[in-house]
mmCIF file of C-alpha atoms in Angstrom:
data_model
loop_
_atom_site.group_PDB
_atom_site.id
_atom_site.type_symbol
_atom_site.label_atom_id
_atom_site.label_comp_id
_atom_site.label_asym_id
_atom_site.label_seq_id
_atom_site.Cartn_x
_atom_site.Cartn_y
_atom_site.Cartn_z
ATOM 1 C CA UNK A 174 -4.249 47.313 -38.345
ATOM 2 C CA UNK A 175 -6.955 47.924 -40.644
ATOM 3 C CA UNK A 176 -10.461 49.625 -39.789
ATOM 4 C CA UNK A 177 -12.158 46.050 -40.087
ATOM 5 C CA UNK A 178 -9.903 44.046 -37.882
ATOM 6 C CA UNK A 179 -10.207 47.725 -35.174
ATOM 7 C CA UNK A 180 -13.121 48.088 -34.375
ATOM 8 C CA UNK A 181 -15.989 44.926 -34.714
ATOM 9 C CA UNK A 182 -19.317 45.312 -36.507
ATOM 10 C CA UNK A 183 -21.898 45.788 -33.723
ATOM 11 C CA UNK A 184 -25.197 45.076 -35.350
ATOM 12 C CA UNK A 185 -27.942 42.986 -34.332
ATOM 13 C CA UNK A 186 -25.609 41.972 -30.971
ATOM 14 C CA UNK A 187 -28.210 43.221 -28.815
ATOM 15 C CA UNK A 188 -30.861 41.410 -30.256
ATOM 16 C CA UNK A 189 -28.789 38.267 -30.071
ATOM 17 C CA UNK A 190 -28.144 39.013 -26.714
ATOM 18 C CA UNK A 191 -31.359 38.992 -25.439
ATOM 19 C CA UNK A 192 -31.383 35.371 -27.473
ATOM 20 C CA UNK A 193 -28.985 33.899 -25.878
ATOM 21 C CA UNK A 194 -28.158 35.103 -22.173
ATOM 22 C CA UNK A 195 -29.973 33.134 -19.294
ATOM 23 C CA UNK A 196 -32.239 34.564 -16.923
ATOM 24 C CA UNK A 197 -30.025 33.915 -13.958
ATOM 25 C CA UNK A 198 -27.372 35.899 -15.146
ATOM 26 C CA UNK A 199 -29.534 38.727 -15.440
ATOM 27 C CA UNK A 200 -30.845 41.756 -13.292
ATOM 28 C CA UNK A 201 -29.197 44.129 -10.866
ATOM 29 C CA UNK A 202 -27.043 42.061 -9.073
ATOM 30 C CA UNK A 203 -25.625 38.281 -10.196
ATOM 31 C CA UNK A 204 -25.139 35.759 -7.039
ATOM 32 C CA UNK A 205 -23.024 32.935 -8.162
ATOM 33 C CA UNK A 206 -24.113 29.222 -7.332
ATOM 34 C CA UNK A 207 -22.376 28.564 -4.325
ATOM 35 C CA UNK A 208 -21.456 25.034 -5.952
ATOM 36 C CA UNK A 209 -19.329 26.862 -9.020
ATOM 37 C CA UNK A 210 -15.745 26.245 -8.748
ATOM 38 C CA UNK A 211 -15.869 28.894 -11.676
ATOM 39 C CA UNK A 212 -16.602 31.823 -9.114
ATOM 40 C CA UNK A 213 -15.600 30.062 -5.631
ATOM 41 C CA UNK A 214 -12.662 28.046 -4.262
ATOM 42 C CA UNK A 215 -14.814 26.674 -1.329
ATOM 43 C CA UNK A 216 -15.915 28.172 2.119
ATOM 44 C CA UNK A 217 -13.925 29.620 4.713
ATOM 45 C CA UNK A 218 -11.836 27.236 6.812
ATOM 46 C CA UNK A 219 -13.726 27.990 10.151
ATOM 47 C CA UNK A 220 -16.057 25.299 10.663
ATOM 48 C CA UNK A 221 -19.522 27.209 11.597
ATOM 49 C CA UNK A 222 -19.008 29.861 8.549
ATOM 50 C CA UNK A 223 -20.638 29.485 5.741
ATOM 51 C CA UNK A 224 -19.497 32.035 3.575
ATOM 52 C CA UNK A 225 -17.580 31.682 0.243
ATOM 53 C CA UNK A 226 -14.232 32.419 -0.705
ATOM 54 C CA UNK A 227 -13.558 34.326 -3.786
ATOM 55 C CA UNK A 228 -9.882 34.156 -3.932
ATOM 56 C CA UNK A 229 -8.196 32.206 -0.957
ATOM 57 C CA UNK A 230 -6.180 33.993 1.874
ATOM 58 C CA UNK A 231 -4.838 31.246 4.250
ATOM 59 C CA UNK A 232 -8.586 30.105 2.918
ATOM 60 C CA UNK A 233 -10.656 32.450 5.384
ATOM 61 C CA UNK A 234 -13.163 34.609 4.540
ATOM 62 C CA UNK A 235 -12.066 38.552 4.859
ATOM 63 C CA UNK A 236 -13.801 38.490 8.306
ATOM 64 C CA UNK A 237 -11.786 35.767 9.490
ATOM 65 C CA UNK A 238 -8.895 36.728 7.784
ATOM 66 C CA UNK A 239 -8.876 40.270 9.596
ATOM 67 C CA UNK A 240 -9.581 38.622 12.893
ATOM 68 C CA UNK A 241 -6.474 36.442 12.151
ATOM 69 C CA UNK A 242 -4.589 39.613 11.324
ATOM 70 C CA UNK A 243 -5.309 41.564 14.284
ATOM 71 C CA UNK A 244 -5.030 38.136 16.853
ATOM 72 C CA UNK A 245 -1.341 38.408 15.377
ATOM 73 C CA UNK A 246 -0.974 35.925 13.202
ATOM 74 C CA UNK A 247 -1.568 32.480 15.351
ATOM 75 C CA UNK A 248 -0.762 29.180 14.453
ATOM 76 C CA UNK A 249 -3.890 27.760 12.762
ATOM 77 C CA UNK A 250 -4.233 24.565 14.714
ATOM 78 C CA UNK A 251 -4.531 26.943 18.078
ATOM 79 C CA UNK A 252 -6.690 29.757 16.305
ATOM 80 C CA UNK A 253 -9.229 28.069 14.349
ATOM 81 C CA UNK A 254 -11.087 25.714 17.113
ATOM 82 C CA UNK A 255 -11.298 29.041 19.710
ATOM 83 C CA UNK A 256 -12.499 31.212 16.451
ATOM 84 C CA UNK A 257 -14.913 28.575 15.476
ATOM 85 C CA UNK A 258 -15.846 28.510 18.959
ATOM 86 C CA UNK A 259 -16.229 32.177 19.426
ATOM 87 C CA UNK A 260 -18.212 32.314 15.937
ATOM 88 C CA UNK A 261 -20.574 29.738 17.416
ATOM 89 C CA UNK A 262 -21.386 31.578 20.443
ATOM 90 C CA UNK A 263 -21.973 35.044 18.987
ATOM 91 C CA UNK A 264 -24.276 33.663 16.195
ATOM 92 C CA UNK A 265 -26.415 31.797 17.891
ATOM 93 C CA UNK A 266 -30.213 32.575 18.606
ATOM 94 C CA UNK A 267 -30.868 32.369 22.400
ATOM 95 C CA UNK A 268 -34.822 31.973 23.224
ATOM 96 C CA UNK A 269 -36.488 33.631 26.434
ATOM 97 C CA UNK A 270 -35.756 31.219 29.741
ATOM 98 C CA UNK A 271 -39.249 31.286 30.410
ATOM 99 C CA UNK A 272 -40.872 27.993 30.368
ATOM 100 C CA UNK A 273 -42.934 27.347 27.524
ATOM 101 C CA UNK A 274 -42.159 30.918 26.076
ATOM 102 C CA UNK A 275 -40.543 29.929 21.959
ATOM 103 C CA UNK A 276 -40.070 33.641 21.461
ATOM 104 C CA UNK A 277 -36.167 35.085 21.092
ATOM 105 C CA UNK A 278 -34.221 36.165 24.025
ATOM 106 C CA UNK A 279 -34.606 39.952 24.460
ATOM 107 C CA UNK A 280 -31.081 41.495 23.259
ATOM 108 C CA UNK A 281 -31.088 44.122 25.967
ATOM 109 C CA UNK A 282 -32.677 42.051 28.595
ATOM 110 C CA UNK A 283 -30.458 38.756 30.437
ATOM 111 C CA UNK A 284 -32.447 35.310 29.102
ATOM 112 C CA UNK A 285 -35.862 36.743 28.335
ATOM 113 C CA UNK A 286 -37.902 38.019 25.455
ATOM 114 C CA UNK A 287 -39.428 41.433 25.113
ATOM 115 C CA UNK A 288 -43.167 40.836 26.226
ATOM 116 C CA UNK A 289 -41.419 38.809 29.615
ATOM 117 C CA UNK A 290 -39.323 42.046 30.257
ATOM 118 C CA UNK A 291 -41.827 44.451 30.325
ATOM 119 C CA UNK A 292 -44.024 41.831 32.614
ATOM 120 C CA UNK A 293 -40.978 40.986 35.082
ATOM 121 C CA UNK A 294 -40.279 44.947 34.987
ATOM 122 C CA UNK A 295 -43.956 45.557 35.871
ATOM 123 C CA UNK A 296 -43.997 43.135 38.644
ATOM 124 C CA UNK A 297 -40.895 45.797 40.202
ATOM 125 C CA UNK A 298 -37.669 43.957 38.487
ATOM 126 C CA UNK A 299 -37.238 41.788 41.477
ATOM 127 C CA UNK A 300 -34.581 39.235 41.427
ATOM 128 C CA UNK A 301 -34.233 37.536 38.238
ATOM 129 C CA UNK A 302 -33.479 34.102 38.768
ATOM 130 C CA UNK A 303 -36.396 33.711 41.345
ATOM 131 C CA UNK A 304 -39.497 35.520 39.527
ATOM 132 C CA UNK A 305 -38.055 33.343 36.398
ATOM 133 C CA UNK A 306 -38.282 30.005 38.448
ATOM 134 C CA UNK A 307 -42.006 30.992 39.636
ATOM 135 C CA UNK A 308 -43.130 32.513 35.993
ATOM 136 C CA UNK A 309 -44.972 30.318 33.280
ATOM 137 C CA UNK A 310 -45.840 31.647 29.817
ATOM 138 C CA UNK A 311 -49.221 32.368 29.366
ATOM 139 C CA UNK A 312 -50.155 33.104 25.731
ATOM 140 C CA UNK A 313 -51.696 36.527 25.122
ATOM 141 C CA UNK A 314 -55.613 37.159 24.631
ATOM 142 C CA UNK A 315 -54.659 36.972 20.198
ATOM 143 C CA UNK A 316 -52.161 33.976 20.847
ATOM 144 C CA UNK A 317 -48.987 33.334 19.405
ATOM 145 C CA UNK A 318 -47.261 33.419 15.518
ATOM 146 C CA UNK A 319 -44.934 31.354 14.099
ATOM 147 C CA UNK A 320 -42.156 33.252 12.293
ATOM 148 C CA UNK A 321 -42.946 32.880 8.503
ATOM 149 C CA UNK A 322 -39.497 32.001 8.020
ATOM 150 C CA UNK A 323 -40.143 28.360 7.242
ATOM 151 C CA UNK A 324 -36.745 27.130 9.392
ATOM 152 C CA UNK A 325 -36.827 29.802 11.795
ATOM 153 C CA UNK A 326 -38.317 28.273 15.159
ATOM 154 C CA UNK A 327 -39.426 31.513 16.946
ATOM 155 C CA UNK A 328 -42.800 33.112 17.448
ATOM 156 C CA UNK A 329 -43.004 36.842 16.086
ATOM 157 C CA UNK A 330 -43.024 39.707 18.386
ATOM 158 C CA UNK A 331 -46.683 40.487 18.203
ATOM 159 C CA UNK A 332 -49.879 39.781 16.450
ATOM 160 C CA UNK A 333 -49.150 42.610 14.096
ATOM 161 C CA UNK A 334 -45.802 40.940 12.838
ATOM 162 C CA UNK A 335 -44.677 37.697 10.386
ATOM 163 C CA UNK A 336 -41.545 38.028 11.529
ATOM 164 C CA UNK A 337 -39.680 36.981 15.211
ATOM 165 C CA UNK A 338 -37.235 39.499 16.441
ATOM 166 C CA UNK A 339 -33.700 38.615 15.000
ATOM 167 C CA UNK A 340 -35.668 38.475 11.520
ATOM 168 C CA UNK A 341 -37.554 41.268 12.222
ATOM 169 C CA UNK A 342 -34.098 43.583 13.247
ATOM 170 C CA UNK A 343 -32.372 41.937 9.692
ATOM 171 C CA UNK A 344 -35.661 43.263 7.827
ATOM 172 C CA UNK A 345 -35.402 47.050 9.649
ATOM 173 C CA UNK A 346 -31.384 47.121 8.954
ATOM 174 C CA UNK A 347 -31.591 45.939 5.174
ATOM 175 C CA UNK A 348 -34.002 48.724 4.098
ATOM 176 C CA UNK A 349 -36.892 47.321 5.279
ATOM 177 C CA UNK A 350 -39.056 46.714 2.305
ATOM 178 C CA UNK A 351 -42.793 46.134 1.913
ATOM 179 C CA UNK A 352 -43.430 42.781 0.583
ATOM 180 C CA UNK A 353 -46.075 40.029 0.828
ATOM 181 C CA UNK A 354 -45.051 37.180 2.899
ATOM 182 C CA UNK A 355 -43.882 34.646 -0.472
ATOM 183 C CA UNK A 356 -41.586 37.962 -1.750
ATOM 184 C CA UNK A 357 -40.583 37.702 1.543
ATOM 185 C CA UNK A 358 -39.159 34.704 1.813
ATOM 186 C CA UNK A 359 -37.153 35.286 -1.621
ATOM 187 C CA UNK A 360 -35.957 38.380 -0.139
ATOM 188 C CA UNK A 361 -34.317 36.799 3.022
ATOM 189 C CA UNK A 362 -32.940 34.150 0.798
ATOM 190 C CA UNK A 363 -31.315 36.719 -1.622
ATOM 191 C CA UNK A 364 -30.251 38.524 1.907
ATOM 192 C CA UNK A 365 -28.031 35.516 2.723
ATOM 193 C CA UNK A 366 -26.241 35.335 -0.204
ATOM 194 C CA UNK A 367 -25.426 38.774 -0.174
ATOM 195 C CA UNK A 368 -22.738 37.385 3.055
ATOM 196 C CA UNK A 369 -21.016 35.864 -0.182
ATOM 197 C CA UNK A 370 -19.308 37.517 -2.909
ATOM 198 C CA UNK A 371 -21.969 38.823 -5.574
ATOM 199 C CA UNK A 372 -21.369 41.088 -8.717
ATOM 200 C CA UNK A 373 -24.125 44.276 -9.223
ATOM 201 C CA UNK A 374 -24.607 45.732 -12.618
ATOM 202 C CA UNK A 375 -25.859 49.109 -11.777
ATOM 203 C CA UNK A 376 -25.585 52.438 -13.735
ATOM 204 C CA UNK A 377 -24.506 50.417 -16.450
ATOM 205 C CA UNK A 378 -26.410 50.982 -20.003
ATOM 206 C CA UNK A 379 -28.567 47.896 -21.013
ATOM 207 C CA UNK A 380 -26.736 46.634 -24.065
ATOM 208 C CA UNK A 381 -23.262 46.438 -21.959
ATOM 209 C CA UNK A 382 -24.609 45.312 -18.882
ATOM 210 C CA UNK A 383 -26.293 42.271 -21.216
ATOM 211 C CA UNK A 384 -22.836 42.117 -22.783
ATOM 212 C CA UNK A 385 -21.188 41.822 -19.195
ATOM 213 C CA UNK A 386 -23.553 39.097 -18.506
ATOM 214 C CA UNK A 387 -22.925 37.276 -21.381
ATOM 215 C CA UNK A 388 -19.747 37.068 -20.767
ATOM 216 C CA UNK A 389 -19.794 35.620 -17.210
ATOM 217 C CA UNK A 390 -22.446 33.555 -18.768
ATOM 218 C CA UNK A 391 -19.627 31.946 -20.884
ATOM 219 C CA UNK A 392 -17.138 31.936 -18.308
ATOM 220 C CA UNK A 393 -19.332 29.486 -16.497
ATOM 221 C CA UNK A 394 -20.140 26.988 -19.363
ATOM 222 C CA UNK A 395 -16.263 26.612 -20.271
ATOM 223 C CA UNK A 396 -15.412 26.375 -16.718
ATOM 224 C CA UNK A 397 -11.880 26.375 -17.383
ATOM 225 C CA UNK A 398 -10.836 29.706 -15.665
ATOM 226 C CA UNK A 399 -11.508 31.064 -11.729
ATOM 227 C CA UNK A 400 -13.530 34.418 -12.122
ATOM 228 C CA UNK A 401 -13.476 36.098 -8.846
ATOM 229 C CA UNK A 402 -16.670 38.422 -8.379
ATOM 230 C CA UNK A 403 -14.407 41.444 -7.308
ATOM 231 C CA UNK A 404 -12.304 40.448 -10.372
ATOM 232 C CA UNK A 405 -15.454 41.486 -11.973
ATOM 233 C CA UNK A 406 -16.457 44.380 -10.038
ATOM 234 C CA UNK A 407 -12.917 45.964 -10.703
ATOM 235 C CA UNK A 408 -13.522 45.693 -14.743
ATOM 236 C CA UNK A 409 -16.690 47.217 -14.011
ATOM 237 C CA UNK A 410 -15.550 49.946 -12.536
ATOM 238 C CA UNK A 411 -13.167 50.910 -15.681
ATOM 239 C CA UNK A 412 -16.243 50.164 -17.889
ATOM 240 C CA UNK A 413 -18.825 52.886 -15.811
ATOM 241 C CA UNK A 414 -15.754 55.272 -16.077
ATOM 242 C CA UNK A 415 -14.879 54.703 -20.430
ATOM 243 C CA UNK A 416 -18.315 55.936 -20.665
ATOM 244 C CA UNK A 417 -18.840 53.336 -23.621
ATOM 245 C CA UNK A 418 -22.300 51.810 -24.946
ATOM 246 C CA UNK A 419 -20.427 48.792 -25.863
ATOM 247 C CA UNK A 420 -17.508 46.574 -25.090
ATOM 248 C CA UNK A 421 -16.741 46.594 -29.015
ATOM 249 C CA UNK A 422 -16.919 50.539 -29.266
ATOM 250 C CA UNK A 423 -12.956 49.886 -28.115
ATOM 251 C CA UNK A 424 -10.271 47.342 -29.376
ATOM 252 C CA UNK A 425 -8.263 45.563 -26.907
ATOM 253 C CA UNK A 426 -5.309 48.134 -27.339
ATOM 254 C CA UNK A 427 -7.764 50.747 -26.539
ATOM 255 C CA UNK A 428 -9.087 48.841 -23.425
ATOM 256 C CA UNK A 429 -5.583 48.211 -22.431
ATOM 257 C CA UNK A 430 -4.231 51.574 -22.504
ATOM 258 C CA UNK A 431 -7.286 53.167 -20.445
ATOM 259 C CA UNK A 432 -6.932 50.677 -17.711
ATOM 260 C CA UNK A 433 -3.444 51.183 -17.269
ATOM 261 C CA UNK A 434 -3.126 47.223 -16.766
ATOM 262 C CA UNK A 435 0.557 45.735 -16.160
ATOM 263 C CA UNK A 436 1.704 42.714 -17.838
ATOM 264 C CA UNK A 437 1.222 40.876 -14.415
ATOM 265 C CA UNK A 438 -0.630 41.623 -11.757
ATOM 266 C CA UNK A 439 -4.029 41.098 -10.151
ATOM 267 C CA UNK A 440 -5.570 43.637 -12.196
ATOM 268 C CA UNK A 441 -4.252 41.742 -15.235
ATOM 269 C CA UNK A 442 -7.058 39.691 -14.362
ATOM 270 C CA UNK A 443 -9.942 42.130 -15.030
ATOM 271 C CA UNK A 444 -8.716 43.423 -17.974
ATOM 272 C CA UNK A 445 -8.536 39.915 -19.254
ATOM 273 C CA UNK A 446 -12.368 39.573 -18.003
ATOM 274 C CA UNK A 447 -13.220 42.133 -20.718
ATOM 275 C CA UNK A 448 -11.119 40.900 -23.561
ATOM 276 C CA UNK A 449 -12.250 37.596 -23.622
ATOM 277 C CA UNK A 450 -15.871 38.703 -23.361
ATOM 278 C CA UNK A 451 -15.077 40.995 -26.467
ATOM 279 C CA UNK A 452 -13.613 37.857 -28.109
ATOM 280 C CA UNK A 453 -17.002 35.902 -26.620
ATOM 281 C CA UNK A 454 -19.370 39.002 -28.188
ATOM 282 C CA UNK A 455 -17.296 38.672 -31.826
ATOM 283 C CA UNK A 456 -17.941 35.219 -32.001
ATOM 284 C CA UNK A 457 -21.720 35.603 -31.702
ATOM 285 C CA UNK A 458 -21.744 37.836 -33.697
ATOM 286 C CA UNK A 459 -20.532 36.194 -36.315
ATOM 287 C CA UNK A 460 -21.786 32.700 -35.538
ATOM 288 C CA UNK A 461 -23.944 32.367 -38.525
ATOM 289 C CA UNK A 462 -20.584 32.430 -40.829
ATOM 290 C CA UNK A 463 -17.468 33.089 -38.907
ATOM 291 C CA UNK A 464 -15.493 31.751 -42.415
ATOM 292 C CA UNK A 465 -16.974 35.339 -44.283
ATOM 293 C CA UNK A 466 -16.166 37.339 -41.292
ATOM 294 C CA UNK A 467 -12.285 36.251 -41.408
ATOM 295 C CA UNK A 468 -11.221 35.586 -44.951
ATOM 296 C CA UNK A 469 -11.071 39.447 -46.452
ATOM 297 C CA UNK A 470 -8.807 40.284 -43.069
ATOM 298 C CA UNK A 471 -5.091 40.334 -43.169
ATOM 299 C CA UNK A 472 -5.071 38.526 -40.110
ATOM 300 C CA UNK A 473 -7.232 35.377 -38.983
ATOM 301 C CA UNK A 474 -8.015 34.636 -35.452
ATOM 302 C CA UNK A 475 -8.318 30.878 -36.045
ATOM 303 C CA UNK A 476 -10.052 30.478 -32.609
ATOM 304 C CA UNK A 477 -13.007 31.997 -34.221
ATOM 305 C CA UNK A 478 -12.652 29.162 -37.377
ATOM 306 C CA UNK A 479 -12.312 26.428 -34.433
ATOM 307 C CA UNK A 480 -8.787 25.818 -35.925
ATOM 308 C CA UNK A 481 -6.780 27.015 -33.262
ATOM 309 C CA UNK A 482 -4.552 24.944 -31.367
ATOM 310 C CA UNK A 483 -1.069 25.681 -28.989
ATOM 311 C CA UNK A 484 1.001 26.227 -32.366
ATOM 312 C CA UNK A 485 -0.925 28.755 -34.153
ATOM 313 C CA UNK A 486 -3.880 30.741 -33.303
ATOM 314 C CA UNK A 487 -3.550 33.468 -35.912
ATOM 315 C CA UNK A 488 -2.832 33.534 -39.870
ATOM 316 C CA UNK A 489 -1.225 36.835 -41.270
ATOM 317 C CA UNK A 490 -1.306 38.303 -45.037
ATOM 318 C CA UNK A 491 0.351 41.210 -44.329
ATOM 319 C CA UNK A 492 2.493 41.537 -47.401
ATOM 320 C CA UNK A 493 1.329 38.496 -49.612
ATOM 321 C CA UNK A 494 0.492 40.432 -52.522
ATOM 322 C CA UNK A 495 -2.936 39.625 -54.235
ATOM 323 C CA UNK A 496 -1.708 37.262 -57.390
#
């Protein structure tokens, strides 16, 4: 194989690059429409869970899928209504028993919110039940606060806060960030897709992690092949560990031999994920004349001429001498 058909000319990709991939396939972290058959195969077969498979075992998430596992195994037609069931109950936001109270039910506390179970343990914790049935809420001297979560239907712990509690202990255990109230929003949105499979593109150098990008980008508008995010995570691994600027620093051999791929195999898959976005990356690069780029090779990829088809995808010279 000569040095021109090894290793691909690499200039001005970059540039073309930051022509031609979309914004929302960049940044730190790519969250595929949940509507792409591309990236999902649906949601997971228990009715009140949202999340998105992936790859499809017995179509469950890997939640449900380890909860089936360690239930041993039950016939689906038993399991699934008592795990939908049980899913139900443990999501679901309780608010305080307290007449006319809307704030959350006080996780440490049976039926009431925070403010009524310091009040109720003021008054001596008498019997539950009965200082409930004689208690009505009366709204503190600064009032009450929606929860700036648009949907959310809970008042916020305290004048100080935008947030009720349930938000406001997601916010604490995600890193909790500083933001103004719009960012806000955004951020809890971005928070619930993290539940479904998502792709991050850190410590990777800019030109390959456009490159990457690019190449999901394209796996998306032909639409023709599933592209599992941790199909994609794996291939990024191998890619942080070659150390390489580019994609194209390596020929397919090359890329082959470091990731120590088998013919078959589910790691077969990510390997492919980085030669077809080398293929993708040669044939932008040589978009503007793909016919100059191919005829002084001893081999043509006809894919990259459009003149492919299940026949004959390549053209070889090797041995025609030049007459």
């Amino acid at each position: 194989m000569s040095t021109l058909e090894r290793v691909q000319p690499q200039a001005g990709l970059l540039e073309r690059l930051m022509e031609v991939v979309r914004p929302e396939f960049r940044g730190e972290e790519f969250y595929p429409p949940r509507d792409s058959r591309v990236f999902f195969q649906g949601k997971c077969r228990i009715p009140s869970c949202e999340r998105m498979l992936s790859y499809s075992v017995k179509r469950l998430c890997t939640a449900h899928y380890q909860r089936w596992v360690q239930a041993g195994r039950p016939e689906f037609e038993v399991w699934v209504p008592d795990e939908d069931a049980y899913h139900r109950h443990h999501r679901m936001i309780r608010g305080c028993a307290v007449a006319g109270c809307r704030r959350s039910m006080n996780g440490c506390s049976p039926r009431i919110c925070t403010r009524h179970t310091e009040l109720w343990q003021a008054a001596g914790a008498p019997d539950l039940d009965a200082w409930q049935a004689t208690t009505r809420h009366e709204a503190p001297p600064h009032g009450e606060r929606d929860c700036v979560l648009p949907d959310c239907p809970w008042w916020t712990t305290g004048p100080g806060s935008v947030l009720c509690r349930p938000h406001y202990i997601r916010w604490r255990n995600n890193g909790h960030p500083e933001l103004p109230d719009d960012q806000l929003l955004e951020w809890f949105a971005r928070l619930e897709l993290r539940r479904d499979p998502y792709i991050g593109f850190h410590d990777l150098g800019r030109q390959v992690r456009l490159e990457v990008q690019f190449g999901l980008q394209r796996r998306a508008d032909i639409g023709d092949r599933h592209t599992a995010p941790r199909t994609v995570t794996r291939a990024l691994g191998w890619i942080r560990e070659s150390g390489v600027r580019s994609l194209m620093d390596w020929d397919k051999t090359q890329w082959l031999e470091f990731c120590h791929v088998a013919r078959k195999g589910y790691q077969s898959l990510s390997y492919a994920f980085i030669r077809d976005t080398r293929f993708e990356l040669q044939r932008l690069l040589i978009a503007d004349d793909p016919w100059a780029d191919q005829f002084p090779r001893d081999s043509w990829d006809l894919r990259l001429l459009d003149l492919a088809n299940e026949d004959c995808c390549r053209l070889h010279f090797g041995g025609i001498g030049q007459s």
